[in-house]
Structure formats: C-alpha cells, structure tokens
Coordinates of N, CA and C and ligand atoms in Angstrom, one line a residue:
M28 N 15.6 105.5 93.1 CA 14.2 105.2 92.9 C 14.1 104.9 91.4
R29 N 13.6 103.7 91.1 CA 13.6 103.1 89.8 C 12.8 104.0 88.8
D30 N 11.6 104.4 89.2 CA 10.7 105.0 88.2 C 10.6 106.5 88.3
C31 N 11.4 107.1 89.2 CA 11.4 108.6 89.4 C 12.1 109.2 88.1
L32 N 11.4 110.2 87.5 CA 11.9 110.8 86.3 C 13.2 111.4 86.5
F33 N 13.4 112.2 87.6 CA 14.7 112.9 87.8 C 15.8 111.9 88.2
C34 N 15.5 110.8 88.9 CA 16.5 109.8 89.1 C 16.9 109.2 87.8
R35 N 16.0 109.0 86.9 CA 16.3 108.5 85.6 C 17.2 109.5 84.8
I36 N 17.0 110.8 85.0 CA 17.8 111.8 84.3 C 19.2 111.7 85.0
V37 N 19.3 111.5 86.3 CA 20.6 111.3 87.0 C 21.4 110.2 86.4
R38 N 20.7 109.1 86.1 CA 21.3 107.9 85.6 C 21.5 107.9 84.1
K39 N 21.1 109.1 83.4 CA 21.2 109.3 82.0 C 20.3 108.3 81.2
E40 N 19.3 107.8 81.8 CA 18.3 107.0 81.1 C 17.3 107.8 80.3
V41 N 17.2 109.1 80.8 CA 16.3 110.1 80.1 C 17.3 111.2 79.7
P42 N 17.3 111.7 78.5 CA 18.2 112.7 78.1 C 17.8 114.1 78.7
A43 N 18.8 114.9 79.0 CA 18.6 116.3 79.5 C 19.8 117.1 79.1
S44 N 19.6 118.4 79.0 CA 20.6 119.3 78.7 C 21.3 119.7 80.0
V45 N 22.4 119.1 80.3 CA 23.0 119.3 81.6 C 23.9 120.6 81.7
A46 N 23.6 121.4 82.7 CA 24.4 122.6 82.9 C 25.5 122.5 83.9
F47 N 25.3 121.6 84.8 CA 26.4 121.4 85.9 C 26.1 120.0 86.5
E48 N 27.2 119.3 86.8 CA 27.1 118.0 87.5 C 28.4 117.8 88.3
D49 N 28.1 117.3 89.5 CA 29.3 116.8 90.4 C 28.8 115.6 91.1
E50 N 29.5 115.2 92.2 CA 29.1 113.9 92.8 C 27.7 113.9 93.4
T51 N 27.3 115.1 93.9 CA 26.0 115.1 94.6 C 24.9 115.8 94.0
V52 N 25.1 116.7 93.0 CA 24.0 117.5 92.4 C 24.1 117.5 90.9
L53 N 23.0 117.8 90.3 CA 22.8 117.9 88.9 C 22.0 119.1 88.6
A54 N 22.3 119.8 87.5 CA 21.5 121.0 87.1 C 21.3 120.8 85.6
F55 N 20.1 120.9 85.1 CA 19.7 120.7 83.7 C 18.6 121.7 83.3
C56 N 18.4 121.9 82.0 CA 17.4 122.8 81.5 C 16.0 122.2 81.7
D57 N 15.1 123.1 82.2 CA 13.7 122.6 82.2 C 13.2 122.4 80.8
I58 N 12.3 121.4 80.6 CA 11.8 121.1 79.3 C 10.8 122.1 78.8
H59 N 10.2 122.8 79.8 CA 9.2 123.8 79.4 C 9.6 125.1 80.1
P60 N 10.6 125.8 79.5 CA 11.2 127.0 80.3 C 10.2 128.1 80.4
Q61 N 10.2 128.7 81.6 CA 9.3 129.8 82.0 C 10.0 131.1 82.0
A62 N 11.3 131.1 81.6 CA 12.1 132.3 81.6 C 13.2 132.0 80.6
P63 N 13.9 133.1 80.2 CA 15.1 132.9 79.3 C 16.1 131.9 79.9
L64 N 16.3 131.9 81.2 CA 17.1 130.9 81.9 C 16.2 130.2 82.8
H65 N 16.0 128.9 82.6 CA 15.2 128.1 83.5 C 15.9 126.7 83.7
L66 N 16.6 126.6 84.8 CA 17.3 125.4 85.1 C 16.7 124.7 86.3
L67 N 16.8 123.4 86.4 CA 16.4 122.6 87.5 C 17.6 122.1 88.2
L68 N 17.7 122.3 89.5 CA 18.8 121.9 90.3 C 18.3 120.8 91.3
I69 N 19.0 119.6 91.2 CA 18.5 118.5 92.1 C 19.6 117.9 92.8
P70 N 19.3 117.3 94.0 CA 20.3 116.4 94.6 C 20.3 115.1 93.8
K71 N 21.4 114.4 93.7 CA 21.4 113.1 93.0 C 20.7 112.1 93.8
K72 N 20.8 112.2 95.1 CA 20.0 111.4 96.0 C 18.5 111.7 95.9
H73 N 17.7 110.6 95.9 CA 16.3 110.8 95.8 C 15.7 111.4 97.1
I74 N 15.2 112.6 97.1 CA 14.5 113.2 98.2 C 13.2 113.7 97.6
R75 N 12.1 113.3 98.2 CA 10.8 113.5 97.6 C 10.4 115.0 97.5
S76 N 10.7 115.7 98.5 CA 10.4 117.1 98.5 C 11.1 117.8 99.7
V77 N 11.0 119.1 99.8 CA 11.5 119.8 101.0 C 10.8 119.2 102.2
D78 N 9.6 118.8 102.1 CA 8.8 118.3 103.2 C 9.4 116.9 103.7
A79 N 10.2 116.3 102.9 CA 10.7 115.0 103.2 C 12.2 115.1 103.6
L80 N 12.7 116.3 103.7 CA 14.2 116.4 104.1 C 14.4 115.8 105.5
E81 N 15.6 115.2 105.6 CA 16.0 114.5 106.9 C 17.2 115.2 107.4
A82 N 17.6 114.9 108.6 CA 18.7 115.6 109.3 C 20.0 115.6 108.5
G83 N 20.3 114.5 107.9 CA 21.6 114.5 107.1 C 21.6 115.2 105.8
D84 N 20.5 115.8 105.4 CA 20.4 116.3 104.0 C 20.9 117.8 104.0
G85 N 21.3 118.4 105.1 CA 21.6 119.8 105.1 C 22.8 120.1 104.2
A86 N 23.8 119.2 104.1 CA 25.0 119.5 103.3 C 24.6 119.6 101.8
V87 N 23.8 118.7 101.3 CA 23.5 118.8 99.9 C 22.6 120.0 99.6
V88 N 21.7 120.3 100.5 CA 20.8 121.5 100.3 C 21.7 122.8 100.3
G89 N 22.7 122.9 101.2 CA 23.6 124.0 101.1 C 24.4 124.0 99.9
H90 N 24.8 122.9 99.4 CA 25.6 122.8 98.2 C 24.7 123.3 97.0
L91 N 23.4 122.9 97.0 CA 22.5 123.3 95.9 C 22.5 124.8 95.8
F92 N 22.4 125.5 96.9 CA 22.4 126.9 96.9 C 23.7 127.5 96.3
E93 N 24.8 126.9 96.7 CA 26.1 127.4 96.1 C 26.1 127.2 94.6
V94 N 25.6 126.0 94.2 CA 25.6 125.8 92.7 C 24.7 126.8 92.0
A95 N 23.5 127.1 92.7 CA 22.6 128.0 92.1 C 23.2 129.4 92.0
R96 N 23.9 129.8 93.0 CA 24.6 131.1 93.0 C 25.6 131.1 91.8
D97 N 26.4 130.1 91.7 CA 27.4 130.0 90.6 C 26.8 130.0 89.2
L98 N 25.7 129.2 89.1 CA 25.1 129.1 87.7 C 24.4 130.4 87.4
A99 N 23.8 131.1 88.3 CA 23.2 132.4 88.1 C 24.3 133.4 87.6
R100 N 25.4 133.4 88.3 CA 26.5 134.3 87.8 C 27.0 133.9 86.4
A101 N 27.2 132.6 86.2 CA 27.8 132.1 85.0 C 26.9 132.4 83.8
H102 N 25.6 132.4 84.0 CA 24.6 132.7 83.0 C 24.2 134.2 82.9
G103 N 24.9 135.0 83.7 CA 24.7 136.4 83.6 C 23.4 137.0 84.1
V104 N 22.8 136.3 85.0 CA 21.5 136.8 85.5 C 21.6 137.3 87.0
A105 N 22.8 137.1 87.6 CA 22.9 137.4 89.0 C 22.7 138.9 89.3
A106 N 23.3 139.7 88.5 CA 23.2 141.2 88.8 C 21.8 141.7 88.6
G107 N 21.1 141.2 87.6 CA 19.8 141.6 87.2 C 18.7 141.1 88.2
G108 N 19.0 139.9 88.8 CA 18.1 139.3 89.7 C 17.5 138.0 89.1
Y109 N 17.3 137.1 90.0 CA 16.8 135.7 89.6 C 15.9 135.2 90.8
R110 N 15.2 134.1 90.4 CA 14.3 133.4 91.3 C 14.9 132.0 91.6
L111 N 14.8 131.6 92.8 CA 15.1 130.2 93.2 C 13.9 129.7 93.9
V112 N 13.2 128.8 93.2 CA 11.8 128.3 93.7 C 11.8 126.8 93.9
T113 N 11.2 126.4 95.0 CA 10.9 125.0 95.1 C 9.5 124.8 95.5
N114 N 8.7 124.3 94.6 CA 7.3 124.0 94.9 C 7.2 122.7 95.7
T115 N 6.5 122.8 96.8 CA 6.5 121.7 97.8 C 5.1 121.2 98.0
N116 N 4.8 120.0 97.6 CA 3.5 119.3 97.6 C 2.5 119.9 96.7
E117 N 1.4 119.2 96.5 CA 0.5 119.5 95.4 C 0.0 120.9 95.4
G118 N -0.4 121.4 96.5 CA -1.0 122.7 96.6 C -0.1 123.8 96.1
A119 N 1.2 123.6 96.1 CA 2.1 124.6 95.7 C 2.5 124.3 94.2
G120 N 2.0 123.3 93.6 CA 2.3 123.0 92.2 C 3.4 122.0 92.0
Q121 N 3.8 121.3 93.0 CA 4.9 120.3 92.7 C 4.3 119.2 91.8
S122 N 5.0 118.9 90.7 CA 4.5 117.8 89.8 C 5.5 116.7 89.6
V123 N 6.8 116.9 90.0 CA 7.8 115.9 90.0 C 8.2 115.6 91.4
W124 N 8.2 114.4 91.8 CA 8.4 114.1 93.2 C 9.8 113.7 93.5
H125 N 10.7 114.5 93.1 CA 12.1 114.5 93.4 C 12.5 115.9 93.7
M126 N 12.9 116.3 94.9 CA 13.1 117.7 95.2 C 13.9 118.4 94.2
H127 N 13.5 119.6 93.8 CA 14.3 120.4 92.9 C 14.1 121.9 93.1
F128 N 15.1 122.6 92.8 CA 15.0 124.1 92.8 C 14.9 124.5 91.3
H129 N 13.9 125.4 91.0 CA 13.9 126.1 89.7 C 14.8 127.3 89.9
L130 N 15.7 127.5 89.0 CA 16.5 128.7 88.9 C 16.0 129.4 87.6
L131 N 15.4 130.6 87.9 CA 14.7 131.3 86.8 C 15.4 132.7 86.7
G132 N 15.7 133.1 85.5 CA 16.3 134.4 85.3 C 16.2 134.9 83.9
G133 N 16.6 136.2 83.7 CA 16.6 136.8 82.4 C 15.4 137.5 82.0
R134 N 14.5 137.7 83.0 CA 13.3 138.6 82.8 C 12.9 139.1 84.2
P135 N 12.0 140.2 84.2 CA 11.5 140.6 85.5 C 10.5 139.6 86.1
F136 N 10.4 139.6 87.4 CA 9.4 138.7 88.1 C 8.5 139.5 89.0
G137 N 7.2 139.1 89.0 CA 6.3 139.8 89.8 C 6.2 139.2 91.2
W138 N 5.5 139.9 92.1 CA 5.3 139.4 93.4 C 3.9 139.9 93.9
P139 N 3.0 139.1 94.5 CA 3.3 137.7 94.8 C 3.3 136.8 93.6
P140 N 3.9 135.6 93.8 CA 3.9 134.7 92.7 C 2.5 134.1 92.5
G141 N 2.2 133.6 91.3 CA 0.9 133.0 91.1 C 0.7 131.7 91.8
Ligands
LIG217 P1 7.4 121.2 89.6 O1 6.1 121.3 88.8 O2 7.4 119.9 90.3 O3 7.7 122.4 90.5 O4 8.5 121.3 88.5 C1 8.7 120.2 87.6 C2 9.4 120.7 86.4 O5 10.0 119.6 85.7 C3 8.5 121.5 85.4 O6 8.9 122.8 85.3 C4 8.6 120.7 84.2 O7 8.6 121.5 83.0 C5 9.9 119.9 84.3 N1 9.9 118.7 83.6 C6 9.0 117.7 83.6 N2 9.4 116.7 82.8 C7 10.6 117.0 82.4 C8 11.6 116.2 81.6 O8 11.4 115.1 81.2 N3 12.8 116.8 81.4 C9 13.1 118.1 81.9 N4 14.3 118.6 81.6 N5 12.2 118.8 82.7 C10 11.0 118.2 82.9
LIG218 ZN1 14.2 110.6 92.3

C-alpha cells in the first residue's frame, strides 16, 4: 500500500527504531511510548486490521505472537508481565490502518483497560 504509514516503515521510507525484523514481520518502537517498553509488531504484508484478516493470514499472526513472546523475554518484561494489544476499528482506538500489536511492558497495568 503506497500511502500506508506502516508499509512505508517496512520499506524504510519512514525511519523507525527497529527491534526485530525477518521476512514476514517487523517490530519497532512506538513513537509515543505508553510504557517503558512499547513496541509495535506488524506483518510486512498490508492487512488493514484484525477485522480484515483472511484465511491465509493465520501463519503470520501466529508468528507475530512468537516474536512478541521472544521480544518480551529479550527486553526483560516477561516474568513481570506485559500486554499485547490490538485496537480494532475506530471505536477501539485504531488510528493506523495496518494491523499491529502493541507490546507494552515495564510497568503495572490496570483492568479494565481505558
Ligand atoms: P493505534 O492507535 O492504531 O492502536 O496505534 C497506532 C500507534 O502508532 C500509536 O501508538 C502511535 O503512537 C504509533 N505511531 C503513529 N505514527 C507513528 C510513526 O510515525 N512512527 C512510529 N514508530 N509509531 C507511530
Ligand atoms: Zn500497510
């Protein structure tokens, strides 16, 4: 997608602090961190949101969870606890229309979320 911000980050047209990259996923620091650790994990393929997932997307979604697990451990937040959040559509607060998981850690989190 030519004008999608996160596709532009995948293509390195927009700079980002990359924490992990392989053939199918990219993880980078959120520009407005909401916790000591706040990474965004995305499929390199443009998928608009969880609501737009298609049958063949299961492998990359599963891989995103594995990458999240490994990044949480690598950044030392796994034992203390972390959040993996994906806001889906406007009412839930989605503001970038390329599916992403927020990986948040390094502080306590309340429930229910705001
Ligand atoms: P959403 O609101 O869709 O759940 O999350 C979008 C996230 O993208 C927000 O947390 C926001 O701070 C982050 N974000 C927006 N623009 C940029 C950018 O240009 N670079 C980076 N690294 N993060 C961004
Ligand atoms: Zn995109």
